[in-house]
Tab-separated table of C-alpha atoms in Angstrom:
chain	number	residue	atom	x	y	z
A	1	UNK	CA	56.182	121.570	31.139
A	2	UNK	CA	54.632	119.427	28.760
A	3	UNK	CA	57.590	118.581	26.461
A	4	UNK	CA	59.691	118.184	29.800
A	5	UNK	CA	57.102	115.221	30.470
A	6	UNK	CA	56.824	113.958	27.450
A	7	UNK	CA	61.034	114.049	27.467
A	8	UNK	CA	60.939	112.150	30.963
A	9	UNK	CA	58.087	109.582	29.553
A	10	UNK	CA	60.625	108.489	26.691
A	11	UNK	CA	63.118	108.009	29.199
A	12	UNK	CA	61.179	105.795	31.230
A	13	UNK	CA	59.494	103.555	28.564
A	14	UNK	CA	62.726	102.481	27.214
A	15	UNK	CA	64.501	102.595	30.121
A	16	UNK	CA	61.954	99.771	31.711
A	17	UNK	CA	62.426	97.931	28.648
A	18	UNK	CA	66.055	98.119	28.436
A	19	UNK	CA	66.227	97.177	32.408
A	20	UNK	CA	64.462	94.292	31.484
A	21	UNK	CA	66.356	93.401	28.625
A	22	UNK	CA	69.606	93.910	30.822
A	23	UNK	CA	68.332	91.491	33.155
A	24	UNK	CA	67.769	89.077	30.843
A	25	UNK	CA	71.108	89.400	29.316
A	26	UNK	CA	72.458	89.075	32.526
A	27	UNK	CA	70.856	85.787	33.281
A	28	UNK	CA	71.465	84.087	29.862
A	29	UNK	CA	75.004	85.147	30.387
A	30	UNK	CA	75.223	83.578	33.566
A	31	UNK	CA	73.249	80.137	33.421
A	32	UNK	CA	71.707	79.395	29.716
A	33	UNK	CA	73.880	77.130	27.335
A	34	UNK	CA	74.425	79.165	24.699
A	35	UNK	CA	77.403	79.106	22.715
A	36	UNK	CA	80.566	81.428	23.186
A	37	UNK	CA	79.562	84.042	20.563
A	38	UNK	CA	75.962	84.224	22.036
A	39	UNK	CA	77.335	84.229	25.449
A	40	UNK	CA	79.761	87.079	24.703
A	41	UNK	CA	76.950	88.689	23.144
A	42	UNK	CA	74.441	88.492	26.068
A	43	UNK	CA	77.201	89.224	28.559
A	44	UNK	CA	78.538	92.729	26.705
A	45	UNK	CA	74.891	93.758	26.180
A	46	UNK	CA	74.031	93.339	29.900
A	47	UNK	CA	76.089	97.122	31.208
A	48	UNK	CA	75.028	99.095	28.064
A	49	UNK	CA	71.462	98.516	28.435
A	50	UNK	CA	71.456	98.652	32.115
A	51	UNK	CA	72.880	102.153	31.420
A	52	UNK	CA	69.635	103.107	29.779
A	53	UNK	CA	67.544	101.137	32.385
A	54	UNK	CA	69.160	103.794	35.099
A	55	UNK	CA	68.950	106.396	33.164
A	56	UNK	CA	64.880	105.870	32.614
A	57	UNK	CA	64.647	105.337	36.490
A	58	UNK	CA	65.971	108.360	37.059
A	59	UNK	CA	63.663	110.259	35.097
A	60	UNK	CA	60.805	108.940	36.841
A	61	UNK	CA	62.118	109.102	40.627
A	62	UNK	CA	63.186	112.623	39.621
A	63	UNK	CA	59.631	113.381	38.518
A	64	UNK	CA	58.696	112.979	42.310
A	65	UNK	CA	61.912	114.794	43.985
A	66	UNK	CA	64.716	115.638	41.993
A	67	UNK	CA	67.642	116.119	44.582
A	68	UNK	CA	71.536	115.271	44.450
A	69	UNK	CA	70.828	112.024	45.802
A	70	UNK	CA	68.504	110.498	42.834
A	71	UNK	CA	71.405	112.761	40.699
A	72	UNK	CA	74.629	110.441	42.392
A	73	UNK	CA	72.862	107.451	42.037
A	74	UNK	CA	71.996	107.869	38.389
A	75	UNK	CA	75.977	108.651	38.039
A	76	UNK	CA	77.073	105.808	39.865
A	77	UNK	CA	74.453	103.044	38.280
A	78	UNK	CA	75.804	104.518	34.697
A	79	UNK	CA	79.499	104.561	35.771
A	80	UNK	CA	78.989	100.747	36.915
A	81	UNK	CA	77.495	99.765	34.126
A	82	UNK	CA	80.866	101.123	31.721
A	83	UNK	CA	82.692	99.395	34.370
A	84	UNK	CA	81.137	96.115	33.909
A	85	UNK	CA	81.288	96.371	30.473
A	86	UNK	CA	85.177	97.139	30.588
A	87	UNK	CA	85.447	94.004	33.434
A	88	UNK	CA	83.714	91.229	31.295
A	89	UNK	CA	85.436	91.948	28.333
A	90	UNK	CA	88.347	92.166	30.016
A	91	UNK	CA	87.820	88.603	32.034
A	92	UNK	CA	86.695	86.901	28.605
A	93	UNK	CA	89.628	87.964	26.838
A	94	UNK	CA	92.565	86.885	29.524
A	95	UNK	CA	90.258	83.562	29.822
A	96	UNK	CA	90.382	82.469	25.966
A	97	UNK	CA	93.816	84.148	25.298
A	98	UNK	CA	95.056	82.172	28.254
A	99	UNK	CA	92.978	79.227	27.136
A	100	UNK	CA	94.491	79.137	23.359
A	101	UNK	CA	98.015	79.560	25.144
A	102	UNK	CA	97.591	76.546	27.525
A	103	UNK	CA	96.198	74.507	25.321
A	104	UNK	CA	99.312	74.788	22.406
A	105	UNK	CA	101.864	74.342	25.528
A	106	UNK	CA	104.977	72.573	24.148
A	107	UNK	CA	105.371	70.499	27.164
A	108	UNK	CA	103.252	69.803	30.710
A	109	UNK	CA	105.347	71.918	32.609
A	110	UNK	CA	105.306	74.890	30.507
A	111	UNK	CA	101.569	74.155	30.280
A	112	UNK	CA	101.434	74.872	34.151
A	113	UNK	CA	104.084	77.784	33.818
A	114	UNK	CA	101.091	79.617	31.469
A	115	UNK	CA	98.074	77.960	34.199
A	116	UNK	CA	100.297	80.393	36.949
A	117	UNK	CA	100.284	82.956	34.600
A	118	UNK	CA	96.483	83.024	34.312
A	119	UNK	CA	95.770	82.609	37.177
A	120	UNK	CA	97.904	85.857	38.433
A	121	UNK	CA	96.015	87.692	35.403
A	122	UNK	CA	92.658	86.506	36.960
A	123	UNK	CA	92.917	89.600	39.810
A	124	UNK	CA	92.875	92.096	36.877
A	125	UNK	CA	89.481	91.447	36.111
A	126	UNK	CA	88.518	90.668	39.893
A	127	UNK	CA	89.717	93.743	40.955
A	128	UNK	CA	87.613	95.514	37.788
A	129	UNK	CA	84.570	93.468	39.085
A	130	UNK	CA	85.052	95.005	42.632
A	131	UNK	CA	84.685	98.563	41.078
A	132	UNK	CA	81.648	97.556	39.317
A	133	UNK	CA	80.332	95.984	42.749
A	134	UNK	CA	81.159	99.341	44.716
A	135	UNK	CA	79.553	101.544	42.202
A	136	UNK	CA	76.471	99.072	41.906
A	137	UNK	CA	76.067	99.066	45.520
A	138	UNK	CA	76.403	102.392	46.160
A	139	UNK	CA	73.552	103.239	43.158
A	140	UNK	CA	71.388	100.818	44.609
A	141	UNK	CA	71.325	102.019	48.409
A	142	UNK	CA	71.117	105.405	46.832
A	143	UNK	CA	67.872	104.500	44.295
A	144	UNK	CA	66.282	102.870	47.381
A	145	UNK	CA	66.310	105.714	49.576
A	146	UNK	CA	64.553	107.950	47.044
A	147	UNK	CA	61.838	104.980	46.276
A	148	UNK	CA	60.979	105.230	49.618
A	149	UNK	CA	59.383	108.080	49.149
A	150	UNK	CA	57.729	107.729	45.527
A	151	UNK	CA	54.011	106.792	45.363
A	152	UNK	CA	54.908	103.862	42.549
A	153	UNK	CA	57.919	102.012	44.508
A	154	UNK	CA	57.065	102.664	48.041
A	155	UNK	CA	59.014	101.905	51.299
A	156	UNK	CA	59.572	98.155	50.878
A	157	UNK	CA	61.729	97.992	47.518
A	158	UNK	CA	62.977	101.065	48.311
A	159	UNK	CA	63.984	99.339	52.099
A	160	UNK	CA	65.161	96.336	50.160
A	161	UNK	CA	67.238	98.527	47.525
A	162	UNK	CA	69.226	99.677	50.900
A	163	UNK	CA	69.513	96.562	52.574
A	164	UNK	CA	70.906	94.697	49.318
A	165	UNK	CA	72.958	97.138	48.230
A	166	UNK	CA	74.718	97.482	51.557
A	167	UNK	CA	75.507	93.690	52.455
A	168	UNK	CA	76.678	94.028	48.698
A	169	UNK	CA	78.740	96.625	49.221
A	170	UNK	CA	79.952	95.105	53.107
A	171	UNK	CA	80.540	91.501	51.796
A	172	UNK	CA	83.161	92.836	49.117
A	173	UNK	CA	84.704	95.056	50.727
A	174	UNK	CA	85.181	92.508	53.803
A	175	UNK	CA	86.665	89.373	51.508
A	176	UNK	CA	88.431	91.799	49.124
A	177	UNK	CA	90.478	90.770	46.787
A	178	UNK	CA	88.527	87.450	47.351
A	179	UNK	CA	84.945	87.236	46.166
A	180	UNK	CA	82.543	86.295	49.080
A	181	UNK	CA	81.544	83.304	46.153
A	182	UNK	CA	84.995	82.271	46.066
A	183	UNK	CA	85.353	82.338	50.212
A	184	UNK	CA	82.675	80.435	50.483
A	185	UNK	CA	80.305	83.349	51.619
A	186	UNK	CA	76.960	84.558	50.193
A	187	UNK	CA	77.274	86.462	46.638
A	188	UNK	CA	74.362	89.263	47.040
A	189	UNK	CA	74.783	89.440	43.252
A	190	UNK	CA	71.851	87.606	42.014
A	191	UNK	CA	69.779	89.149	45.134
A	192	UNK	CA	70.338	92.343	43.866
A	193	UNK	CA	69.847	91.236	40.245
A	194	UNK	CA	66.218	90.127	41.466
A	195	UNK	CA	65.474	93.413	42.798
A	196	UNK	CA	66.534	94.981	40.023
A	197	UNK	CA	63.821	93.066	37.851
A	198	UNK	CA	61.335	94.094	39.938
A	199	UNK	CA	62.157	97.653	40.114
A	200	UNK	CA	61.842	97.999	36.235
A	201	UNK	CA	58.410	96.049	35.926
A	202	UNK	CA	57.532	98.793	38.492
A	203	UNK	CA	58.963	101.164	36.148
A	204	UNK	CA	57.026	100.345	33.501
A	205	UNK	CA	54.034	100.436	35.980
A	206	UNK	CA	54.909	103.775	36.259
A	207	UNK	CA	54.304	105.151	32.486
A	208	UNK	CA	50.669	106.054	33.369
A	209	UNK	CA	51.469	107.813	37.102
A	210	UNK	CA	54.172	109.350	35.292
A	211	UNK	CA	52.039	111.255	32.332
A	212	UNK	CA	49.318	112.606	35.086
A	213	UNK	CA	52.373	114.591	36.733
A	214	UNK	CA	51.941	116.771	33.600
């Protein structure tokens, strides 16, 4: 029993840390000026380590009720995160290949011959980011139904976890192909993104809690 705690305390120290760090990632990605290698950087980094961050809440949920439920939503958080991975690399590399392509045009309208071109390629990666949105979604709604029940996350983030992760989930799945952004909705995105912070600094609240279930 004690090694199985010990195991599950690993998990959740560096998966709190890594959550963080995804986070982080995420929003230097997103709004700091960095330059393109940096920014490619911070952007791939962001779905590995928010693997580990899921994979560290896990362990601790579990350590209150470990159930098929904490089980999908660890699958589906880790599963989005490959799938993020796979639609930001994608989207960067249509967008400079594309880029390069435009810019060496022979002529205007070839130039807007290639713009066409990119912009049918653009619903590769959109599509890709829908996955990722579905799969996030569904971990989050999942997560929060098992915090409401666990002494260190309680009923109102694990409430919250639902309610994001469901207008998340509806707003996509209502605009698709078009992101709610793009259609001039609400992007639940960075909502979700903010609740996701929190949940890890809770996680890391959580080390001490965590070692008395021994």
């Amino acid at each position: 029993m004690a090694h199985n705690t010990e195991h599950s305390l690993s998990w959740i120290r560096v998966g709190g840390v890594c959550g963080l760090l995804s986070i982080g990632a995420y929003l230097a990605a997103a709004f700091a000026p960095l330059p393109d290698t940096l920014s490619y950087a911070a952007a791939f980094a962001f779905g590995p380590l928010l693997a580990v961050g899921a994979a560290g809440l896990y362990h601790c949920l579990a350590l209150s009720h470990r159930g098929p439920v904490v089980q999908v939503a660890a699958i589906a958080a880790i599963a989005g995160s490959v799938t993020v991975l796979i639609m930001l690399t994608t989207q960067q590399a249509i967008l400079g290949m594309m880029k390069r392509v435009i810019a060496g045009a022979s002529d205007p309208a070839s130039a807007d011959i290639y713009r066409k071109v990119a912009d049918g390629l653009d619903a590769v990666h959109l599509g890709i980011d829908v996955a990722w949105d579905v799969l996030i979604s569904i971990a989050v709604i999942l997560f929060g139904i098992e915090m409401m029940r666990h002494p260190k996350f309680g009923r109102v983030m694990g409430m919250l976890g639902v309610v994001l992760g469901g207008l998340l989930l509806g707003f996509n799945l209502w605009y698709f192909p078009v992101p709610p952004a793009t259609a001039n909705s609400i992007d639940w995105g960075p909502f979700v993104a903010l609740w996701m912070l929190v949940t890890f600094i809770l996680l890391l609240r959580a080390v001490q809690w965590a070692r008395e279930q021994d």
